[in-house]
CSV table of C-alpha atoms in Angstrom, one decimal:
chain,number,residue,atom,x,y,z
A,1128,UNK,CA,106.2,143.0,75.1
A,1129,UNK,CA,104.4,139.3,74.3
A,1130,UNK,CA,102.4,138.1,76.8
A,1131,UNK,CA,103.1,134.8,76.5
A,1132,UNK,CA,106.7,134.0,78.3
A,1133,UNK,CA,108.3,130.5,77.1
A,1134,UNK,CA,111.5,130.3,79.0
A,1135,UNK,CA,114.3,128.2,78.0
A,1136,UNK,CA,114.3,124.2,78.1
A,1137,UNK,CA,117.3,125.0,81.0
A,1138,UNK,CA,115.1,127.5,82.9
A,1139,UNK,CA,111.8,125.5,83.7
A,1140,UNK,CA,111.1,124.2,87.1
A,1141,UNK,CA,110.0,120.8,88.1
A,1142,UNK,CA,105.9,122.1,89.4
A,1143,UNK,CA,106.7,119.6,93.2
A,1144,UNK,CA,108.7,123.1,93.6
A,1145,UNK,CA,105.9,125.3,93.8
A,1146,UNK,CA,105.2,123.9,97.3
A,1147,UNK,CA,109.0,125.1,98.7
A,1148,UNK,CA,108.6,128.1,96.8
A,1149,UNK,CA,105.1,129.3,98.6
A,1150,UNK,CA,105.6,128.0,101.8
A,1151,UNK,CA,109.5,129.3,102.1
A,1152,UNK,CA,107.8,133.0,101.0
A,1153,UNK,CA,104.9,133.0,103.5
A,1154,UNK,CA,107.4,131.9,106.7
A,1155,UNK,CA,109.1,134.4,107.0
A,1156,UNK,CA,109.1,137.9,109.6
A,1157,UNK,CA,105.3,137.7,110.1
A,1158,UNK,CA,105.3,134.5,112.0
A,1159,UNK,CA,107.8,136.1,114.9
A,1160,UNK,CA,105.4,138.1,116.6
A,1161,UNK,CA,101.7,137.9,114.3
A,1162,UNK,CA,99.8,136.5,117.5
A,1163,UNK,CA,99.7,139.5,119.4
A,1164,UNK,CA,98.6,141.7,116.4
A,1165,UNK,CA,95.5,139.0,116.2
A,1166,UNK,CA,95.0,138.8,120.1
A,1167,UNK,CA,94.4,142.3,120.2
A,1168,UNK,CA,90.8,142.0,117.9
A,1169,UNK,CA,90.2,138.4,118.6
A,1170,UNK,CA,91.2,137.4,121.7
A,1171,UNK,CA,90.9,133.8,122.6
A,1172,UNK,CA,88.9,133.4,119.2
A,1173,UNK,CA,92.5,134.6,117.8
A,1174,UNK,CA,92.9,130.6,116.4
A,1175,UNK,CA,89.9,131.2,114.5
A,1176,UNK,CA,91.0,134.1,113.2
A,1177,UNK,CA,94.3,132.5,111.3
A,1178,UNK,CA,92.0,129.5,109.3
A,1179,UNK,CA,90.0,132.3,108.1
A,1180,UNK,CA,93.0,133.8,106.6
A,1181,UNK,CA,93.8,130.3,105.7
A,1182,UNK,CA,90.8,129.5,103.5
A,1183,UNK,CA,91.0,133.4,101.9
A,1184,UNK,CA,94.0,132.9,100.7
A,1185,UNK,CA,93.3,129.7,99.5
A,1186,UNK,CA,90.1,131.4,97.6
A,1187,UNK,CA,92.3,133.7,96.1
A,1188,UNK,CA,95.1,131.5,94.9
A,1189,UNK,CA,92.4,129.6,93.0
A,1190,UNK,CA,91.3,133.2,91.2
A,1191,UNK,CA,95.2,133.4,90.4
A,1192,UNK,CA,95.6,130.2,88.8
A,1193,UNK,CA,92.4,130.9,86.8
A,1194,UNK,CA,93.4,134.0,85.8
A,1195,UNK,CA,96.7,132.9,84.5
A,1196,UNK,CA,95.0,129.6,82.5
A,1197,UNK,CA,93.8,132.0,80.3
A,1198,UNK,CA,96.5,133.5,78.5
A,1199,UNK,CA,98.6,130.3,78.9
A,1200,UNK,CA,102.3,130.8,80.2
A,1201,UNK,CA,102.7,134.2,80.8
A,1202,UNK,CA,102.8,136.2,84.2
A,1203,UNK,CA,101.6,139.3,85.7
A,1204,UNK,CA,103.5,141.9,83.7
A,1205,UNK,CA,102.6,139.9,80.4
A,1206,UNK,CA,98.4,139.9,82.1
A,1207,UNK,CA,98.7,143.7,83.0
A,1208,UNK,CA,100.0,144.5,79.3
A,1209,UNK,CA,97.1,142.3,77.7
A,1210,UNK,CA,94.6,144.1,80.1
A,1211,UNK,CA,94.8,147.3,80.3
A,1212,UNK,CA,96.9,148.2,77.0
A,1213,UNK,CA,100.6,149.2,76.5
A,1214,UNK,CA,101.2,152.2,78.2
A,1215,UNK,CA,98.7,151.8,81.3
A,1216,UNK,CA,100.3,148.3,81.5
A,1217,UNK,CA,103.4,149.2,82.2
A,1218,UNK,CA,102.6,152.0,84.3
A,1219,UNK,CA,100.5,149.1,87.0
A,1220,UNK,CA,103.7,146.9,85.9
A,1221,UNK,CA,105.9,149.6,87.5
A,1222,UNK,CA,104.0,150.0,90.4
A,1223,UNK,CA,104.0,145.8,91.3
A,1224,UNK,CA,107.7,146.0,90.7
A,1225,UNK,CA,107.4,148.6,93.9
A,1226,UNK,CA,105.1,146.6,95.8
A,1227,UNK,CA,108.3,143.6,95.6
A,1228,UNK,CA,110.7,146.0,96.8
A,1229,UNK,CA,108.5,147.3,99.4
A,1230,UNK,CA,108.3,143.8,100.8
A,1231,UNK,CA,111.9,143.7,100.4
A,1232,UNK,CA,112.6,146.4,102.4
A,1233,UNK,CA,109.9,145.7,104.9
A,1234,UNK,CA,111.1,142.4,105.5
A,1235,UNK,CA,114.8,143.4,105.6
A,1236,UNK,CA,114.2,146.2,108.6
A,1237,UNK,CA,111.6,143.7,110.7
A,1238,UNK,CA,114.5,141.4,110.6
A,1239,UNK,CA,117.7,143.7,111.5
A,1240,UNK,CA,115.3,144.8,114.3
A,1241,UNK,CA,115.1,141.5,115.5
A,1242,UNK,CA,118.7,141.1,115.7
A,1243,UNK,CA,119.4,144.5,117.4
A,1244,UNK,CA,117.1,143.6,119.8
A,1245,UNK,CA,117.8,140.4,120.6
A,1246,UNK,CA,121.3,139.4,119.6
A,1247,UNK,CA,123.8,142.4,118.4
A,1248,UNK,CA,122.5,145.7,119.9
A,1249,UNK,CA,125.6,147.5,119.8
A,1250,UNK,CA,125.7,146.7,116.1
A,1251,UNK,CA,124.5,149.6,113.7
A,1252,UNK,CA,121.7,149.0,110.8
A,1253,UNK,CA,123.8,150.1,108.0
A,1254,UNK,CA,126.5,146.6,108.6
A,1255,UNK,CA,123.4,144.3,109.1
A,1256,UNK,CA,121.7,145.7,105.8
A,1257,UNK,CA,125.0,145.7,103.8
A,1258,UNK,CA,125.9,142.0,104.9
A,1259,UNK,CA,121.8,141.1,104.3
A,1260,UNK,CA,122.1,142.3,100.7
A,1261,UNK,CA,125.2,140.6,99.2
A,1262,UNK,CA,124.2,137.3,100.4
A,1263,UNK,CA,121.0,138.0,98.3
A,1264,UNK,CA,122.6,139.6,95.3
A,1265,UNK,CA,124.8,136.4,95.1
A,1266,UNK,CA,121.4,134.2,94.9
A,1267,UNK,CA,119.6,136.5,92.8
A,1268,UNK,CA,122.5,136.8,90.0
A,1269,UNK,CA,122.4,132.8,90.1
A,1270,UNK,CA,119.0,133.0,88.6
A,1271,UNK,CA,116.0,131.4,89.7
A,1272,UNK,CA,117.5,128.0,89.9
A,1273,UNK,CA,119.7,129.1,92.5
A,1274,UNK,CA,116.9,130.9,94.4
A,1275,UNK,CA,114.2,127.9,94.5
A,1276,UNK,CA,117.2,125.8,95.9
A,1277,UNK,CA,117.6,128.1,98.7
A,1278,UNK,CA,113.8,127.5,99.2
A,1279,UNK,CA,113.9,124.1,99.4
A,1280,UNK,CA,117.3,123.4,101.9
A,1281,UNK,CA,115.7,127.0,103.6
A,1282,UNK,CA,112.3,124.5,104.7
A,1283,UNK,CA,114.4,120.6,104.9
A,1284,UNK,CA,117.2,122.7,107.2
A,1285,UNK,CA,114.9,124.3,109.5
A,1286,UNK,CA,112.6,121.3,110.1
A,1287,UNK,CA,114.7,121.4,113.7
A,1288,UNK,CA,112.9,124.0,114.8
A,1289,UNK,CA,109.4,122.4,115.0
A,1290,UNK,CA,111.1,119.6,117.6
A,1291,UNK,CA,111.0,122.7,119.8
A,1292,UNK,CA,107.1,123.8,119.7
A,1293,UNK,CA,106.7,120.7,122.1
A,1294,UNK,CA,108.7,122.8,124.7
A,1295,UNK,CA,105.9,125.0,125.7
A,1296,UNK,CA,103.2,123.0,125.7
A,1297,UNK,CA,104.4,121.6,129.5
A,1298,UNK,CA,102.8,125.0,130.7
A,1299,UNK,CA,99.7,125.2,128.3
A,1300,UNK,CA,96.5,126.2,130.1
A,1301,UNK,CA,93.6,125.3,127.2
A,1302,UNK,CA,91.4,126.7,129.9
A,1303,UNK,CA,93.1,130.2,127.9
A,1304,UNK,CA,90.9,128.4,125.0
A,1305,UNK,CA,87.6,129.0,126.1
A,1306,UNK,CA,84.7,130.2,126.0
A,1307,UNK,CA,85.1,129.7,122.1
A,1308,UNK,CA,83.4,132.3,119.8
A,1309,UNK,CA,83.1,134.7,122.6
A,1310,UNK,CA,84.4,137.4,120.4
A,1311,UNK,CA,82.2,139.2,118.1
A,1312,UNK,CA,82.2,138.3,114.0
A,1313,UNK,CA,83.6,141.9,113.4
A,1314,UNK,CA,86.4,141.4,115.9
A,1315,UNK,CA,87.1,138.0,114.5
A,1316,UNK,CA,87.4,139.3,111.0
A,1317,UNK,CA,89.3,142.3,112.3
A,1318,UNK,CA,92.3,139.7,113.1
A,1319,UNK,CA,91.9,138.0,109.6
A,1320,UNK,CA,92.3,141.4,108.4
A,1321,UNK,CA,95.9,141.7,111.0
A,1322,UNK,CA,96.8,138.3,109.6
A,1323,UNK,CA,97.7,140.1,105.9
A,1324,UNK,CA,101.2,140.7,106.4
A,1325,UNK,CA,102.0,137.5,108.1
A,1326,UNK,CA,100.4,135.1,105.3
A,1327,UNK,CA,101.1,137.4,102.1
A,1328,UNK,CA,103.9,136.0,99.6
A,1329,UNK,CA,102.0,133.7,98.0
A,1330,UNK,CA,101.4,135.6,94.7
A,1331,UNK,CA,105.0,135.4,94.1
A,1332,UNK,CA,102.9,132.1,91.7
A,1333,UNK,CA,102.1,135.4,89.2
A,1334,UNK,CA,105.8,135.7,88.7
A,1335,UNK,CA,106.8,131.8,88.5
A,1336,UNK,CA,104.0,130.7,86.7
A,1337,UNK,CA,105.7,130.6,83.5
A,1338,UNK,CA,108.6,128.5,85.1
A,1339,UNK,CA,106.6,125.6,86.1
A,1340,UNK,CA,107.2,122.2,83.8
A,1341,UNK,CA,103.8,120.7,84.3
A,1342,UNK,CA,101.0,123.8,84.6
A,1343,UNK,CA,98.0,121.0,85.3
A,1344,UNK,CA,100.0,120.5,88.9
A,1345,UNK,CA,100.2,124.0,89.5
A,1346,UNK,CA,96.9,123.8,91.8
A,1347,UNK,CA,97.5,120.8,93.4
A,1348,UNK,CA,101.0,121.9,94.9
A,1349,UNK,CA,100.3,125.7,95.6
A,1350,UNK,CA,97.5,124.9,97.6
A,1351,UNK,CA,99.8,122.1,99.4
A,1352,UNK,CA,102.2,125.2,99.8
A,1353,UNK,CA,99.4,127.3,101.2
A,1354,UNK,CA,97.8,124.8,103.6
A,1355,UNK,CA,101.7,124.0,105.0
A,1356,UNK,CA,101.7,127.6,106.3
A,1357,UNK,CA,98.2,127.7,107.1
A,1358,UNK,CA,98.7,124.1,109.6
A,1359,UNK,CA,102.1,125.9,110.8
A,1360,UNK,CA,100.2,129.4,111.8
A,1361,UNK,CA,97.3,127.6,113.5
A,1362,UNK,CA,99.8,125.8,115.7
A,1363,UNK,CA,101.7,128.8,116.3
A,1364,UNK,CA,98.8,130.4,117.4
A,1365,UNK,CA,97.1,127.9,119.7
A,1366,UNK,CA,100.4,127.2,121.4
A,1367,UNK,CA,100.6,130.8,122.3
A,1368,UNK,CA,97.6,131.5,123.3
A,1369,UNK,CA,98.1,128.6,125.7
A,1370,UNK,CA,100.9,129.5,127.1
A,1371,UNK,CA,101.1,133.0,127.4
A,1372,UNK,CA,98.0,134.7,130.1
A,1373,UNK,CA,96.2,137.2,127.7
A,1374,UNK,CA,98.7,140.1,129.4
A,1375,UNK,CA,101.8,138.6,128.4
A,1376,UNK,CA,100.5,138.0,125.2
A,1377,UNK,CA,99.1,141.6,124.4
A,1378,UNK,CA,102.7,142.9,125.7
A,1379,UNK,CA,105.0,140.5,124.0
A,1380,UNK,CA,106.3,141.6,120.7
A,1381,UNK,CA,107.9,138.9,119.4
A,1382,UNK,CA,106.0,136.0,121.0
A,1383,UNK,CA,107.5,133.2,118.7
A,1384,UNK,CA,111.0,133.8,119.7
A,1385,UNK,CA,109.7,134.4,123.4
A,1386,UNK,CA,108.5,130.5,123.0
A,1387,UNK,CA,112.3,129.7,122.8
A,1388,UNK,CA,113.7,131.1,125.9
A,1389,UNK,CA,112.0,128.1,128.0
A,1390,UNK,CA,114.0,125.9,125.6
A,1391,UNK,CA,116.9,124.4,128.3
A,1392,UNK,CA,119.5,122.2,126.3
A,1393,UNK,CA,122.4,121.1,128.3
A,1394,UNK,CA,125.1,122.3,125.4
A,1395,UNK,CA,123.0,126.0,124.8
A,1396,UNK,CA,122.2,127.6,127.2
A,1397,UNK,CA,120.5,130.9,125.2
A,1398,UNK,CA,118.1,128.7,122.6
A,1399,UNK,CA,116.6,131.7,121.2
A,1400,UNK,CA,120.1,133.3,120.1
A,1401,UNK,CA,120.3,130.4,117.8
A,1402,UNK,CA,116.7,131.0,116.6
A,1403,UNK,CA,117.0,134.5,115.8
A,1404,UNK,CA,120.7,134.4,113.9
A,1405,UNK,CA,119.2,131.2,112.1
A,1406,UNK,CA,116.4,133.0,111.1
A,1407,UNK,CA,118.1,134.5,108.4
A,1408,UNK,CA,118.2,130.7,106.2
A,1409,UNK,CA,114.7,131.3,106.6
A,1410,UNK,CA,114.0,135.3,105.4
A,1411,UNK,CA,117.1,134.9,102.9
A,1412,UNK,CA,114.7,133.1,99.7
A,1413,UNK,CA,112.1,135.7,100.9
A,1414,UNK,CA,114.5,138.4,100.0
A,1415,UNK,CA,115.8,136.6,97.0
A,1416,UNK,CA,112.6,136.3,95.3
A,1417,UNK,CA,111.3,139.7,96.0
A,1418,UNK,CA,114.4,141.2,94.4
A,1419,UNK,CA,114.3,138.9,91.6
A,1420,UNK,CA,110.5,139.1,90.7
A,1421,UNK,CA,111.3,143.3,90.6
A,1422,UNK,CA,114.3,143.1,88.3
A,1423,UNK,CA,112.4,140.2,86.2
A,1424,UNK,CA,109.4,142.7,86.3
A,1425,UNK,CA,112.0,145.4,84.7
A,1426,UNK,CA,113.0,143.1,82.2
A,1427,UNK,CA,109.9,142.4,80.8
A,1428,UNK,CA,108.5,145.7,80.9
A,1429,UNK,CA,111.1,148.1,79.6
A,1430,UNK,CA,113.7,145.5,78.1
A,1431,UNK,CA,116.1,146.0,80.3
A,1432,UNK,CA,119.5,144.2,81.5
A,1433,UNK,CA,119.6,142.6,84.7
A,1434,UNK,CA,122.7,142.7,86.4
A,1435,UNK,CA,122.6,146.9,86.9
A,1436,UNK,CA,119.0,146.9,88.1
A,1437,UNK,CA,119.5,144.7,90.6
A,1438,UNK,CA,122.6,147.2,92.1
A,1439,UNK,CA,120.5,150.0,91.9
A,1440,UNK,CA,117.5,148.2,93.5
A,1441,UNK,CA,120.1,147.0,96.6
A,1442,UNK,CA,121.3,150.6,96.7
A,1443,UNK,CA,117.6,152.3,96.9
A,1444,UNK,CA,116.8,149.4,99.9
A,1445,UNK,CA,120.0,150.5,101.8
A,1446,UNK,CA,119.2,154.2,101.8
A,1447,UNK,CA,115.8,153.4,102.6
A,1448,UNK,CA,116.5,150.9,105.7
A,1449,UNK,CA,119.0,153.7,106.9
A,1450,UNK,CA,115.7,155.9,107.6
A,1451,UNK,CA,114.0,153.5,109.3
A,1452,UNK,CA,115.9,152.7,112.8
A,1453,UNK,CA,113.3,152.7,115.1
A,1454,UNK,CA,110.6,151.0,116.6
A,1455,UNK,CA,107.7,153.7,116.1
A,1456,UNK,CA,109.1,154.2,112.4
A,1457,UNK,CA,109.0,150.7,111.5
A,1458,UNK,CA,105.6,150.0,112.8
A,1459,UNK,CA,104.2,153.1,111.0
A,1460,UNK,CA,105.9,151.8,107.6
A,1461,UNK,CA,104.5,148.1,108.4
A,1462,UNK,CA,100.3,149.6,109.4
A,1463,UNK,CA,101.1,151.3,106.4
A,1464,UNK,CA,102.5,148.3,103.7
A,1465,UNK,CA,99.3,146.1,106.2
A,1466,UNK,CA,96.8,148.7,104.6
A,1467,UNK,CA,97.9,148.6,101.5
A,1468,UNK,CA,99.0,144.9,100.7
A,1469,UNK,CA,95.6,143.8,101.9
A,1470,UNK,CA,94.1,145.3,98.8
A,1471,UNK,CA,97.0,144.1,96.7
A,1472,UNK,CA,97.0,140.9,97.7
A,1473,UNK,CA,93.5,139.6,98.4
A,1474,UNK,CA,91.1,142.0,96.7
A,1475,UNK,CA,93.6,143.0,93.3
A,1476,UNK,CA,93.3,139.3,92.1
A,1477,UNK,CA,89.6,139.6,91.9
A,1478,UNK,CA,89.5,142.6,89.8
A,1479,UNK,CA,92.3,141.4,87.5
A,1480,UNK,CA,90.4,138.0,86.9
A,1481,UNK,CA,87.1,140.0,86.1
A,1482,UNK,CA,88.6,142.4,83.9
A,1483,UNK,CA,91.1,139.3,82.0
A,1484,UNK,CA,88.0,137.5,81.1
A,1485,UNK,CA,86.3,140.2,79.7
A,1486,UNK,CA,89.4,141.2,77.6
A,1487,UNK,CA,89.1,137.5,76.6
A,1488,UNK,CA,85.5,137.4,75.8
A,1489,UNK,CA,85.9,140.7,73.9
A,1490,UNK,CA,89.1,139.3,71.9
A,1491,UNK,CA,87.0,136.1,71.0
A,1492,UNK,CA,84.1,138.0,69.6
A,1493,UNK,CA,86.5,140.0,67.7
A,1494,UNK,CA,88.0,136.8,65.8
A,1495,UNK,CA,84.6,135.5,65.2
């Protein structure tokens, strides 16, 4: 495998995109219920909390992009190849490709809970996951055109939904606010640590990179991506804590879609139906790009063709969200992916930049 990727003139991606593409990954399930996972460690301090996780991923983005200016365009599976050797590479390349489907799947159950719970109770996981999946095979066989569109009209067609975070904020109490920094460092960083699954996406960039038309922009709009989400959570957050009392909060599960229910229009009567069945828009390019990063991952480790990976990848997701239909199963499965994706995502890109530059450094002497 090289691990240098030129795609085709028709392939390559105008760099503005990056910002969709990063921001539509990050909103997705996490930002339904994340504030009670971070109220429990931090409290009112929960706020601070979420710009922590803010500027770490920022930190880490930058170690990305640095890592990938190194070897020019090429992506993760092309990095893993040129760092730890042929056969080692692809073994670490196979084991990413599982970390996309794991997201995949986790994102996929979080969401056909939602809708059980709220909207279609009587209707069984098997009809959600099979109607979930075709929508996203039809995106992902379009190629990664198709997907970044979806992106794009996924963020301009939900915009709607931030005229209703004025809603709550009639019954805010920022008494809830204070004292400020009343929680310990350790609890504080303890709800950083929560925020993982809620802000992770964002190195979907080690897939795309090679896609992007003008690589010098890369920095400039990921970050924008990054600090979209990041001004999105902290409102989120600070509108909650507000207007839920600390009790409500700790005992609401889904305290985002909760927000909606005090939204009173005088043609909808239930706001937060609407929310939750137009949520999928928003979880759709999530799903799309997961899928398509695995079977790209396939591709470029083993040479494979695309079209029957990605049916046997949709057919290993739809066993596996059979088996988990509860709520106790599906919050072990997320503490577990929350464990594991922290390391993946924030603490991986660190090693992987260390050991590049050495291989780099080594390969220089070499030629010399």
């Amino acid at each position: 495998m090289k691990v240098q990727y030129q795609p085709n003139p028709p392939y390559i991606l105008s760099t503005f995109i990056l910002f969709f593409i990063i921001h539509s990954i990050q909103v997705g399930i996490g930002i339904q219920g994340f504030q009670r996972l971070i109220f429990f460690e931090a409290k009112q301090d929960a706020w601070i909390s979420v710009v922590l996780a803010g500027l770490f991923t920022h930190i880490v983005v930058m170690v990305m992009i640095k890592t990938l200016q190194l070897y020019g365009p090429t992506d993760i599976y092309g990095l893993h190849t040129e760092v730890y050797g042929k056969w080692i590479g692809k073994i670490v390349n196979s084991l990413y490709i599982l970390y996309c489907l794991w997201i995949f799947l986790i994102v996929l159950i979080n969401y056909i809970e939602v809708m059980q719970t709220w909207v279609f109770p009587n209707v069984p996981t098997w009809i959600f996951s099979i109607s979930i999946l075709l929508l996203v095979l039809y995106g992902v066989t379009g190629g990664l055109r198709v997907i970044v569109g979806a992106c794009f009209f996924s963020i301009i067609l939900s915009v709607w939904m931030l005229g209703f975070i004025g809603f709550p904020l009639r019954f805010a109490d920022f008494h809830h606010l204070l004292p400020v920094m009343e929680s310990s460092i350790i609890s504080i960083l303890k709800g950083t640590h929560k925020m993982t699954l809620t802000v992770i996406g964002f190195e979907i960039l080690y897939v795309v990179y090679p896609f992007l038309k003008e690589r010098e922009k890369v920095t400039k709009f990921a970050h924008l991506g990054i600090a979209g989400t990041n001004l999105l959570y902290l409102i989120v957050i600070l509108i909650s804590i507000t207007y839920f009392s600390p009790g409500q909060l700790e005992n609401t599960i889904w305290p985002t879609l909760s927000l909606f229910k005090i939204v009173k229009l005088p043609f909808i009567e239930r706001t937060e139906y609407v929310a939750v069945s137009y949520w999928l828009l928003i979880i759709l390019p999530n799903l799309m790009l997961y899928l398509w990063a695995a079977v790209r991952g396939v591709r470029r480790t083993f040479e494979k063709q695309r079209k029957g990976l990605i049916w046997i990848f949709s057919f290993a997701i739809f066993i596996g969200s059979l088996f988990l239909n509860s709520r106790s199963k599906i919050n072990q499965f997320n503490d577990l992916f929350d464990s594991m994706a922290f390391y993946i995502t924030f603490c991986y890109p660190f090693i992987l930049f260390i050991l590049a530059l050495i291989k780099k450094k080594m390969t220089s002497l070499k030629e010399k």
